Amino acid sequence: MKRIILAMFVICFSILCIGCNSREKNYNQKDELMEEDNQNIEDIFNENDTKSQTIAQFGFGFISENFSEREVYEYNGKEVCIPYYVEGMEEKVKADFGLMFFVDGIPQPYRIRRKNGTVTEEQFMHKFSLGYNEREEFDVVFTPVAGKKGDRIGVISATILKPDFIPEDENRPVYGVYHSLAANKPSEIYFKSEFVNEKELRGYSKYVLEDIPEELKSNVGSEAKCIR
């Protein structure tokens, strides 16, 4: 009888030990899985950090003593002269962009007059390639394309990112963020005298009509064409 009781005690004790060992193994497996999951999550974030990159960072705008107020420039029969600046702000990547101006919503051809006295040719867009902390200050000079005496019309500047970028696949062009437009707060031109512009304004006639890729149209939800 004593032997039977002893045998039962040994069996019960063995079962308890096996249960504790299995629980410990389960806990260890759970800990290993949690550590593996945490490592995978960390790897994903590290991978995303590695893949993400800055395309360009730059500043641009009207030079003004009081940026909180809207700057007003006067047209008195002579060319409008607007102090302006551009600046690169990224250490590792050069900022490549084009600069345009719009007067009353119309693209405005302009010249750049630098501090050393040099003046560029008149163009609708001037291009810049600036390194980190590289800053240029100059005057934007033009005769307005619109307006008459007494008018107060807006003048706004805008940048185009990577204007020289051309997609590798011409059949299915994808631009991403390239050629995207960014603008700042508009200023104003006050016409003190009658507007005089002897130049004939003509629309830009060089363009290519292309179909937008299907994957882009699906995001928009409607058919469209793109002109560049």
Short mmCIF file of C-alpha atoms in Angstrom, two decimals:
data_model
loop_
_atom_site.label_atom_id
_atom_site.label_comp_id
_atom_site.label_asym_id
_atom_site.label_seq_id
_atom_site.Cartn_x
_atom_site.Cartn_y
_atom_site.Cartn_z
CA MET A 1 0.00 0.00 0.00
CA LYS A 2 2.82 2.34 0.91
CA ARG A 3 4.49 1.53 -2.38
CA ILE A 4 1.33 2.42 -4.31
CA ILE A 5 1.01 5.77 -2.50
CA LEU A 6 4.70 6.51 -3.09
CA ALA A 7 4.38 5.63 -6.78
CA MET A 8 1.35 7.93 -7.15
CA PHE A 9 3.23 10.76 -5.41
CA VAL A 10 6.20 10.32 -7.75
CA ILE A 11 3.89 10.34 -10.80
CA CYS A 12 2.08 13.52 -9.66
CA PHE A 13 5.35 15.28 -8.92
CA SER A 14 6.68 14.32 -12.37
CA ILE A 15 3.55 15.70 -14.05
CA LEU A 16 3.92 18.99 -12.16
CA CYS A 17 7.57 19.27 -13.19
CA ILE A 18 6.72 18.54 -16.83
CA GLY A 19 3.97 21.21 -16.73
CA CYS A 20 6.33 23.80 -15.29
CA ASN A 21 8.97 22.98 -17.88
CA SER A 22 6.44 23.24 -20.72
CA ARG A 23 5.19 26.58 -19.38
CA GLU A 24 8.74 27.84 -19.12
CA LYS A 25 9.38 26.72 -22.70
CA ASN A 26 6.19 28.43 -23.84
CA TYR A 27 7.18 31.65 -22.07
CA ASN A 28 10.64 31.46 -23.61
CA GLN A 29 9.14 30.91 -27.06
CA LYS A 30 6.77 33.86 -26.56
CA ASP A 31 9.67 36.06 -25.44
CA GLU A 32 11.69 34.99 -28.47
CA LEU A 33 8.75 35.70 -30.80
CA MET A 34 8.17 39.11 -29.22
CA GLU A 35 11.85 39.97 -29.55
CA GLU A 36 11.79 38.80 -33.17
CA ASP A 37 8.66 40.87 -33.91
CA ASN A 38 10.18 43.94 -32.27
CA GLN A 39 13.35 43.45 -34.29
CA ASN A 40 11.32 43.10 -37.50
CA ILE A 41 9.44 46.33 -36.71
CA GLU A 42 12.72 48.08 -35.98
CA ASP A 43 14.18 46.76 -39.25
CA ILE A 44 11.15 48.06 -41.16
CA PHE A 45 11.56 51.55 -39.72
CA ASN A 46 15.29 51.47 -40.35
CA GLU A 47 14.64 50.33 -43.91
CA ASN A 48 12.15 53.16 -44.43
CA ASP A 49 14.62 55.64 -42.99
CA THR A 50 17.26 54.34 -45.39
CA LYS A 51 14.94 54.54 -48.40
CA SER A 52 13.58 58.00 -47.58
CA GLN A 53 15.62 60.86 -48.96
CA THR A 54 15.33 64.59 -49.29
CA ILE A 55 14.90 65.71 -52.89
CA ALA A 56 15.49 69.41 -52.27
CA GLN A 57 15.12 72.12 -49.66
CA PHE A 58 15.32 75.78 -50.57
CA GLY A 59 13.94 79.17 -49.64
CA PHE A 60 12.67 81.93 -51.91
CA GLY A 61 10.73 85.14 -51.58
CA PHE A 62 10.44 88.92 -51.74
CA ILE A 63 12.99 90.83 -49.68
CA SER A 64 11.06 93.05 -47.30
CA GLU A 65 11.64 94.91 -44.05
CA ASN A 66 8.27 93.80 -42.74
CA PHE A 67 7.25 90.31 -43.84
CA SER A 68 3.95 90.50 -41.98
CA GLU A 69 2.66 93.18 -44.36
CA ARG A 70 1.88 92.83 -48.04
CA GLU A 71 4.55 94.54 -50.11
CA VAL A 72 3.32 97.11 -52.66
CA TYR A 73 5.42 98.04 -55.70
CA GLU A 74 4.63 101.04 -57.89
CA TYR A 75 4.49 101.24 -61.67
CA ASN A 76 5.13 104.80 -62.87
CA GLY A 77 5.82 104.17 -66.54
CA LYS A 78 9.21 102.58 -65.90
CA GLU A 79 10.12 98.97 -65.21
CA VAL A 80 9.07 97.47 -61.91
CA CYS A 81 12.03 96.48 -59.73
CA ILE A 82 11.48 93.86 -57.00
CA PRO A 83 14.22 92.82 -54.53
CA TYR A 84 14.26 89.03 -54.30
CA TYR A 85 16.26 86.14 -52.85
CA VAL A 86 16.77 82.39 -53.30
CA GLU A 87 18.69 80.10 -50.94
CA GLY A 88 19.73 76.43 -50.75
CA MET A 89 18.88 74.75 -47.44
CA GLU A 90 19.93 71.10 -47.78
CA GLU A 91 23.44 69.88 -46.87
CA LYS A 92 23.57 66.74 -49.02
CA VAL A 93 21.46 67.65 -52.06
CA LYS A 94 21.64 70.63 -54.38
CA ALA A 95 18.41 72.53 -54.90
CA ASP A 96 17.52 72.61 -58.60
CA PHE A 97 14.47 74.70 -59.41
CA GLY A 98 13.04 77.28 -61.78
CA LEU A 99 11.60 80.63 -60.75
CA MET A 100 8.56 82.22 -62.42
CA PHE A 101 6.42 85.29 -61.80
CA PHE A 102 2.74 85.90 -62.49
CA VAL A 103 1.13 89.33 -62.77
CA ASP A 104 -2.65 89.27 -62.45
CA GLY A 105 -2.42 85.52 -63.14
CA ILE A 106 -0.48 85.98 -66.40
CA PRO A 107 3.06 84.55 -66.78
CA GLN A 108 5.47 87.48 -66.58
CA PRO A 109 8.77 87.52 -68.51
CA TYR A 110 11.51 89.16 -66.43
CA ARG A 111 15.21 89.89 -66.17
CA ILE A 112 17.55 89.40 -63.20
CA ARG A 113 19.80 92.30 -62.23
CA ARG A 114 22.52 91.16 -59.85
CA LYS A 115 24.46 93.29 -57.38
CA ASN A 116 27.56 93.26 -59.58
CA GLY A 117 25.58 95.03 -62.30
CA THR A 118 25.11 92.07 -64.66
CA VAL A 119 21.67 91.64 -66.19
CA THR A 120 20.29 88.43 -67.67
CA GLU A 121 18.17 88.06 -70.76
CA GLU A 122 14.41 88.32 -70.37
CA GLN A 123 12.80 84.92 -69.81
CA PHE A 124 9.62 83.46 -68.36
CA MET A 125 11.66 81.18 -66.08
CA HIS A 126 15.17 81.43 -64.68
CA LYS A 127 16.84 78.30 -63.29
CA PHE A 128 18.92 77.92 -60.13
CA SER A 129 21.14 75.19 -58.67
CA LEU A 130 22.07 76.06 -55.10
CA GLY A 131 24.13 74.27 -52.47
CA TYR A 132 23.72 74.38 -48.71
CA ASN A 133 23.49 77.96 -47.36
CA GLU A 134 24.15 79.31 -50.86
CA ARG A 135 22.09 82.48 -51.12
CA GLU A 136 21.54 84.87 -54.02
CA GLU A 137 19.97 88.30 -53.75
CA PHE A 138 19.01 90.24 -56.87
CA ASP A 139 16.41 92.52 -58.43
CA VAL A 140 13.60 91.14 -60.56
CA VAL A 141 13.01 93.67 -63.35
CA PHE A 142 10.07 93.72 -65.76
CA THR A 143 7.40 95.78 -67.48
CA PRO A 144 4.01 94.37 -66.35
CA VAL A 145 2.04 92.35 -68.88
CA ALA A 146 -1.28 93.67 -67.55
CA GLY A 147 -2.82 96.61 -65.69
CA LYS A 148 -3.91 100.21 -66.16
CA LYS A 149 -3.70 103.45 -64.23
CA GLY A 150 -5.29 103.14 -60.81
CA ASP A 151 -5.20 99.33 -60.79
CA ARG A 152 -3.91 97.30 -57.89
CA ILE A 153 -3.05 93.83 -59.13
CA GLY A 154 -1.29 90.89 -57.59
CA VAL A 155 2.22 89.70 -58.39
CA ILE A 156 3.19 86.25 -57.19
CA SER A 157 6.35 84.19 -57.52
CA ALA A 158 6.43 80.42 -57.91
CA THR A 159 9.09 77.73 -58.17
CA ILE A 160 9.13 74.58 -60.28
CA LEU A 161 11.09 71.66 -58.84
CA LYS A 162 13.63 70.00 -61.18
CA PRO A 163 12.42 71.72 -64.37
CA ASP A 164 14.97 69.84 -66.50
CA PHE A 165 13.79 66.40 -65.37
CA ILE A 166 12.69 64.12 -68.22
CA PRO A 167 11.09 60.70 -67.47
CA GLU A 168 13.06 57.67 -68.62
CA ASP A 169 10.01 56.07 -70.23
CA GLU A 170 8.60 58.52 -72.74
CA ASN A 171 5.68 56.19 -73.49
CA ARG A 172 4.57 56.20 -69.85
CA PRO A 173 5.99 59.36 -68.31
CA VAL A 174 5.90 59.57 -64.52
CA TYR A 175 7.10 62.79 -62.92
CA GLY A 176 6.43 62.13 -59.24
CA VAL A 177 7.08 65.37 -57.35
CA TYR A 178 9.30 66.74 -60.11
CA HIS A 179 7.86 69.75 -61.98
CA SER A 180 5.63 70.45 -58.97
CA LEU A 181 4.75 74.09 -58.32
CA ALA A 182 5.24 75.98 -55.05
CA ALA A 183 4.23 79.61 -54.50
CA ASN A 184 4.51 82.15 -51.72
CA LYS A 185 2.31 85.00 -50.48
CA PRO A 186 1.45 87.46 -53.29
CA SER A 187 2.52 91.08 -53.30
CA GLU A 188 0.89 93.97 -55.16
CA ILE A 189 1.63 96.38 -58.01
CA TYR A 190 -0.01 99.80 -57.90
CA PHE A 191 -0.27 101.55 -61.29
CA LYS A 192 0.38 105.27 -60.73
CA SER A 193 0.56 105.93 -64.47
CA GLU A 194 -0.99 104.50 -67.60
CA PHE A 195 0.22 101.07 -68.55
CA VAL A 196 2.58 101.03 -71.54
CA ASN A 197 3.74 97.73 -72.98
CA GLU A 198 4.68 97.70 -76.65
CA LYS A 199 5.41 93.97 -76.67
CA GLU A 200 2.85 91.70 -78.23
CA LEU A 201 1.79 88.93 -75.88
CA ARG A 202 1.65 85.53 -77.49
CA GLY A 203 0.78 82.15 -76.07
CA TYR A 204 3.45 79.50 -75.74
CA SER A 205 3.04 77.32 -78.83
CA LYS A 206 5.46 74.44 -78.16
CA TYR A 207 3.75 71.58 -76.37
CA VAL A 208 3.30 67.81 -76.42
CA LEU A 209 -0.07 66.15 -75.76
CA GLU A 210 0.28 62.85 -73.89
CA ASP A 211 -2.01 60.29 -72.27
CA ILE A 212 -1.78 60.08 -68.50
CA PRO A 213 -0.76 56.53 -67.35
CA GLU A 214 -3.62 54.29 -66.18
CA GLU A 215 -2.30 53.99 -62.61
CA LEU A 216 -2.38 57.77 -62.26
CA LYS A 217 -5.83 58.10 -63.79
CA SER A 218 -7.19 55.51 -61.37
CA ASN A 219 -6.14 57.75 -58.48
CA VAL A 220 -7.99 60.69 -59.99
CA GLY A 221 -11.03 58.68 -61.02
CA SER A 222 -11.50 60.33 -64.39
CA GLU A 223 -9.83 60.46 -67.76
CA ALA A 224 -7.53 63.33 -68.50
CA LYS A 225 -4.72 64.55 -70.67
CA CYS A 226 -1.52 66.22 -69.64
CA ILE A 227 0.23 68.98 -71.56
CA ARG A 228 3.87 69.81 -71.12
#
